[in-house]
XYZ file of C-alpha atoms in Angstrom:
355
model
C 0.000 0.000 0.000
C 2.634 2.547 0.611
C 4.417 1.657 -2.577
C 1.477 2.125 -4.115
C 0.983 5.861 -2.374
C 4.766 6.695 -3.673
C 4.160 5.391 -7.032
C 1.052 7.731 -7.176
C 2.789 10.473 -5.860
C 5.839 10.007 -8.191
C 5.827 12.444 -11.315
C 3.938 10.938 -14.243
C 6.480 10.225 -17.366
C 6.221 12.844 -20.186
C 4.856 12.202 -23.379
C 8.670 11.402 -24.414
C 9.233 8.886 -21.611
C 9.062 5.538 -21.851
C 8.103 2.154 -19.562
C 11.729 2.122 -18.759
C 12.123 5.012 -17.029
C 8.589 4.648 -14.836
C 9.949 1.444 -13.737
C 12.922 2.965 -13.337
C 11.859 5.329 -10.659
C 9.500 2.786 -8.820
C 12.794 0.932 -8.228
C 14.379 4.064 -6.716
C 10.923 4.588 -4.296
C 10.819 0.990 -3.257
C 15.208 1.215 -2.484
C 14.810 4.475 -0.553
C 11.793 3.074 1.614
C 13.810 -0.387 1.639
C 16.364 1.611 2.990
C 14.902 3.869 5.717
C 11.858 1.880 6.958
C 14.013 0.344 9.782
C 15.227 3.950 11.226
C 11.689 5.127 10.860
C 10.213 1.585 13.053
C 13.352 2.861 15.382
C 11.919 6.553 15.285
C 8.340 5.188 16.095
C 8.348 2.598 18.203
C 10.918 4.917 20.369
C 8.016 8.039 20.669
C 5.947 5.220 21.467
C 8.045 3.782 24.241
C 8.462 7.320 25.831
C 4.681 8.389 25.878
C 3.989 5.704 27.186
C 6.466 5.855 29.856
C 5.605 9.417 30.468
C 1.722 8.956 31.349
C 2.745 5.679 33.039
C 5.056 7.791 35.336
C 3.080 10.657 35.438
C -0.529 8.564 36.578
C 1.733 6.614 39.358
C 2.972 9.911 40.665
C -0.265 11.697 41.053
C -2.166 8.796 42.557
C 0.826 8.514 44.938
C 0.152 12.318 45.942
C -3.673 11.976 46.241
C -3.547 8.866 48.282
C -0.412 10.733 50.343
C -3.047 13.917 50.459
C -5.991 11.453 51.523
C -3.896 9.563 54.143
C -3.512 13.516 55.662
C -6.755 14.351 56.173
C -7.578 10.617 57.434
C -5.310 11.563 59.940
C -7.150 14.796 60.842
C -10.289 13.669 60.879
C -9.222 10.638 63.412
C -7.608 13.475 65.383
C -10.798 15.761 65.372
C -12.691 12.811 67.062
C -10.544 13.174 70.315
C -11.303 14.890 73.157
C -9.011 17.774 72.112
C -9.931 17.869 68.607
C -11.671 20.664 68.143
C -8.526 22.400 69.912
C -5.696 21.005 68.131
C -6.805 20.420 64.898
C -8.783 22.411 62.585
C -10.252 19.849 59.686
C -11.195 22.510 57.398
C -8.262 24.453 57.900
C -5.807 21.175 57.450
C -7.586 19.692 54.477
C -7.419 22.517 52.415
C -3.921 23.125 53.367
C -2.786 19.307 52.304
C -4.951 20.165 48.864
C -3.213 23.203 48.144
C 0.146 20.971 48.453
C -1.432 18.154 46.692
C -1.877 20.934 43.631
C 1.098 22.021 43.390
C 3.277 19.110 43.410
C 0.948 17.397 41.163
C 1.190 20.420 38.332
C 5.561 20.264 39.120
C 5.155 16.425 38.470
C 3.250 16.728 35.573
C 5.712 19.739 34.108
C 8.650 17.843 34.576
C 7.494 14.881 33.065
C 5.570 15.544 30.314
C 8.294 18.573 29.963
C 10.853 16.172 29.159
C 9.124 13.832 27.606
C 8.714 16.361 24.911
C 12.197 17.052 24.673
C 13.063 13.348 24.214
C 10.324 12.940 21.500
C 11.755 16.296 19.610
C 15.362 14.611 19.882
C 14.170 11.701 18.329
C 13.097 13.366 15.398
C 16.989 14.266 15.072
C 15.862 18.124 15.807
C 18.415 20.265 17.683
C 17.431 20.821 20.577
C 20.147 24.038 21.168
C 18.365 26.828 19.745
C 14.841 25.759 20.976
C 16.384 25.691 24.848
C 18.254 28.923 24.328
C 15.082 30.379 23.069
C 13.262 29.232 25.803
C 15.564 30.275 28.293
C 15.325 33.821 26.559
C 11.537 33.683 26.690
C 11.745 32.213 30.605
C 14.225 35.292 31.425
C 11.333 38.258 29.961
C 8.653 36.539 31.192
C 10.103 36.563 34.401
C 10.851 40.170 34.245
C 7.954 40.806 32.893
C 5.464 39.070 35.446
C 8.128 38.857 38.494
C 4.883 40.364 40.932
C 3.212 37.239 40.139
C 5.671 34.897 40.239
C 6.459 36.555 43.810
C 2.783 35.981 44.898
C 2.953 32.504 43.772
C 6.125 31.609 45.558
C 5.850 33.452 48.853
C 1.755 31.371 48.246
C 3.771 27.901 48.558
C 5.701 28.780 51.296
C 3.271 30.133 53.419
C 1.232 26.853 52.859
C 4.490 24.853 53.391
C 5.257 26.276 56.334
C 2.150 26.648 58.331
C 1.931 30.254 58.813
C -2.064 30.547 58.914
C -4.660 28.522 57.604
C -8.573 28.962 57.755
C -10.018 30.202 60.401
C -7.309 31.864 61.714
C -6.971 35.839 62.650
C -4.383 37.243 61.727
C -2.705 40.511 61.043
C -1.236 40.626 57.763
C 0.197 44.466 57.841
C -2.240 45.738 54.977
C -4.794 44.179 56.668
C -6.516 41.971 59.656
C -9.019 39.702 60.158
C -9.802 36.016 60.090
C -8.829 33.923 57.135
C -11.390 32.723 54.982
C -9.424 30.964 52.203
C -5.660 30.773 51.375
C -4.840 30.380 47.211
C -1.332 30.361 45.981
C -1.584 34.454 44.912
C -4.116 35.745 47.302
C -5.043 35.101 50.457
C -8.728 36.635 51.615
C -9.457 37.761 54.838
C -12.976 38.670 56.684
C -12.554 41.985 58.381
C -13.736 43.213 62.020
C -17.235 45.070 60.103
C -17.274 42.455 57.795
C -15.283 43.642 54.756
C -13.401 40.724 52.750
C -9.208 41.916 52.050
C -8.305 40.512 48.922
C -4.135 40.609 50.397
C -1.281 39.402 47.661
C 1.035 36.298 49.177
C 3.600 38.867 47.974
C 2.972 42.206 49.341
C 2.695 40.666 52.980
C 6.278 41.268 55.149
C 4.962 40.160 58.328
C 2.532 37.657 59.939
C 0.825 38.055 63.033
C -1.231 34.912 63.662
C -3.437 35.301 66.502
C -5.307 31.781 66.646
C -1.538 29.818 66.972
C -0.389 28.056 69.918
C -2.672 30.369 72.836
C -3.561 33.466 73.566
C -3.507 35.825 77.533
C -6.659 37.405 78.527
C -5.417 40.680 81.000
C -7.952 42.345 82.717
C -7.291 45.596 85.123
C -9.353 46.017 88.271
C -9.379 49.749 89.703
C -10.110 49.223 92.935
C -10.102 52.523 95.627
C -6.784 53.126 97.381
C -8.625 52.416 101.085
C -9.508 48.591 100.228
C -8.041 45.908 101.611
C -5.335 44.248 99.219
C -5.628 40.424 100.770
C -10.012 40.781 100.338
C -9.509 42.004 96.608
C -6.995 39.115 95.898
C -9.424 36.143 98.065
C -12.200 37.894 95.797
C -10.787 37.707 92.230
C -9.361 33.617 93.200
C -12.857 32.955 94.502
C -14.463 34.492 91.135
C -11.427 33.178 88.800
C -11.964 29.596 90.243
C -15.625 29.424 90.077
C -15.628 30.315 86.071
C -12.941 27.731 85.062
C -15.180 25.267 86.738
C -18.262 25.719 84.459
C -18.827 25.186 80.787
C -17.491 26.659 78.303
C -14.669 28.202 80.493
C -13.149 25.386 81.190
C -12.505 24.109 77.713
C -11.240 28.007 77.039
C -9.301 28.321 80.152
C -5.577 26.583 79.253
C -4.404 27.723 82.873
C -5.373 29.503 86.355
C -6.187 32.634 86.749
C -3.078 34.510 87.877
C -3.147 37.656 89.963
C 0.214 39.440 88.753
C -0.120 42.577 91.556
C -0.421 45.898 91.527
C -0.304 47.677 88.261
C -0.874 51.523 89.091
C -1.146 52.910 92.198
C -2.570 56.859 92.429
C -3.548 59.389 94.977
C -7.041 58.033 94.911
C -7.264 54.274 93.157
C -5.030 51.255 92.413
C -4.803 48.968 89.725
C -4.654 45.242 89.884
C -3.480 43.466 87.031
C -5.110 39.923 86.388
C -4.210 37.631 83.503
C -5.310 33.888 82.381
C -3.456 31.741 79.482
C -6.635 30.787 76.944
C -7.723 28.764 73.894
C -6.293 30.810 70.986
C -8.535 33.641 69.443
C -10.800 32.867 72.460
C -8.659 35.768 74.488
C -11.442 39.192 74.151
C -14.516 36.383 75.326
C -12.528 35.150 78.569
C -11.682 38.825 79.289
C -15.576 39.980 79.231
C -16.476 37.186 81.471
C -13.967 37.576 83.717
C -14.774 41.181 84.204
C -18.118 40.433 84.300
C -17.795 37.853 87.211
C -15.335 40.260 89.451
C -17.832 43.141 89.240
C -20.721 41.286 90.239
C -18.147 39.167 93.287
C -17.068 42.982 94.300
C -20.657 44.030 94.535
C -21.199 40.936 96.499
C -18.500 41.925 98.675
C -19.077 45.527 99.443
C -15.431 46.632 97.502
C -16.244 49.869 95.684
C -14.209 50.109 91.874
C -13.702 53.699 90.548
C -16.107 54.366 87.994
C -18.486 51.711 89.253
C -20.162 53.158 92.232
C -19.067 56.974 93.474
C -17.620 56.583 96.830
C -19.934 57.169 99.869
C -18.913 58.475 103.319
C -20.085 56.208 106.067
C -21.335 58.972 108.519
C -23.108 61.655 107.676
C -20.921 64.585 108.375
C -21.919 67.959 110.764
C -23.187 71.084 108.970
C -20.504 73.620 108.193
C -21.172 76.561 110.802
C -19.879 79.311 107.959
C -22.463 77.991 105.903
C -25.174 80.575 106.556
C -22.147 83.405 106.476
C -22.136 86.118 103.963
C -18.730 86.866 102.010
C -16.116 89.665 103.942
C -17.128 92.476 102.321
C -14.866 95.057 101.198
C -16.789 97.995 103.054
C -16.573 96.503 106.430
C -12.692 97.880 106.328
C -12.179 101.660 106.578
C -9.035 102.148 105.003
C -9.755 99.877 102.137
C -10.171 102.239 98.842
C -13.660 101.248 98.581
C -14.412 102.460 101.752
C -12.462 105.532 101.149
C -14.409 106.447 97.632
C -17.613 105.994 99.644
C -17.044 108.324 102.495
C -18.621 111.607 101.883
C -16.566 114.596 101.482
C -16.075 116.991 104.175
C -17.486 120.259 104.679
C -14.671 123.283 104.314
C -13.389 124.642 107.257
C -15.209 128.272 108.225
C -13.079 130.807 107.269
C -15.064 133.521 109.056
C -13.343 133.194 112.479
């Protein structure tokens, strides 16, 4: 069949040919093919053989990843069931952390192998492969230039997922802006804002990280107490207060330590500060803080202990009237020699100069 297709593609003989020379050029289409149909098998059979490795190589790999991706958030999940679950581990936040990493070594898998699995396939083909690389390389260089702000997003993106730095549901302060963490992408990471804005922040343009929701956070509270109270009946106060709320729900669970009473913060003519701090769940610091104030007001009220600004101080006794009450101002008249005195006196008569 393909002799026949060269023997129908050959140039027809002129008028002048003859048989001969037909033949004659059949013979040299059937030698040439006789001669190069083993390099092009060779040719074929290796582009074959490397395709086939390629998706071979390149299916293994990514079901390796998504069963190493699954295995993760197994793990998680298993974790989440616990007791301290719901503290340690945040499912949301982990699975779409181990997806994100799941992505991107997936897409350098398939880059690299398909990538040079083209290559191979191109050198087969007996095309050199210097000027294609150098012009990619050129290409690689501008483009890098060109779209370097993206390229930063995307890398400072993998690293911040690789490392840990926040995940969902965390609040952090990113510098540009603050709030909790709604979703992290490789480019931009979004955040839900105090009034309920949503920052669309670049991986790139973020310098700093300040995750709040990490490891645990300190609830301080200051108690301005007068300067007369007694220091031990503040302090048995606050502990009696303090222990009662880490004994209930949901305190408890919030409340990673005791309450500690760190001493006298400020001390002024007329009030003193006491300074009282508690190690919590993280991000749960601002709700153990209202509570706690909450619970010492109410224990001080219980207790007779007057705070400034609560309740105006009130003298036990009522005290006597003020005998100068009812007495009018010194008047300037009462004196003689004051000036007032002297512009009011009349003026005297002139002497009689009759005598």
């Amino acid at each position: 069949m393909f002799l026949s297709a060269l023997l129908a593609a050959a140039p027809s003989p002129g008028p002048g040919g003859s048989l001969d020379e037909a033949a004659q050029q059949a013979g040299n289409a059937a030698g040439w093919v006789e001669e190069n149909w083993s390099t092009w098998l060779n040719t074929g059979l290796r582009i074959v053989l490397i395709a086939a490795v390629a998706i071979v190589l390149r299916t293994a790999i990514r079901r390796a990843l998504t069963k190493l991706i699954d295995r993760m958030n197994r793990s998680a999940q298993a974790v989440e069931g616990t007791a301290l679950g719901g503290l340690l581990v945040n499912a949301e936040r982990r699975r779409q952390r181990s997806e994100a990493i799941g992505s991107v070594l997936r897409s350098v898998a398939s880059f690299l192998i398909l990538g040079t699995a083209a290559l191979m396939i191109l050198g087969a083909f007996q095309i050199n492969l210097a000027p294609l690389l150098a012009s990619a390389g050129v290409a690689g260089v501008a483009l890098g230039f060109g779209a370097r702000n993206l390229v930063t997003d995307f890398l400072s993106g993998v690293f911040m997922i690789l490392e840990d730095q926040y995940g969902v549901g965390d609040t952090v302060d990113a510098g540009v802006a603050s709030g909790e963490v709604i979703e992290v992408g490789l480019r931009v990471t979004k955040l839900r804002g105090d009034n309920g804005e949503i920052w669309y922040v670049r991986n790139g343009e973020v310098k700093r990280i300040g995750n709040l929701s990490q490891g645990w956070s300190t609830a301080g509270v200051d108690v301005t107490v007068r300067l007369t109270e007694d220091l031990d009946e503040v302090r048995t106060v606050i502990t009696e207060a303090a222990t009662a709320m880490a004994k209930e729900d949901p305190w408890n669970e919030r409340l990673w330590g005791p309450v500690e009473i760190l001493g006298l913060d400020a001390v002024l003519l007329d009030s003193m500060t006491v300074r009282v701090t508690a190690k919590t769940m993280p991000g749960k610091a601002l709700g153990v803080e209202r509570e706690l104030r909450w619970r010492i007001k109410r224990a001080f009220d219980e207790s007779g202990i007057r705070m400034i600004g609560a309740v105006p101080p009130q003298a036990d006794e009522p005290s006597a009237a003020d005998p100068t009450a009812a007495m009018a101002a010194p008047s300037a008249y009462a004196s003689a020699t004051s000036p007032q005195s002297l512009a009011a006196t009349p003026i005297a008569p002139p002497p009689n100069m009759s005598k």
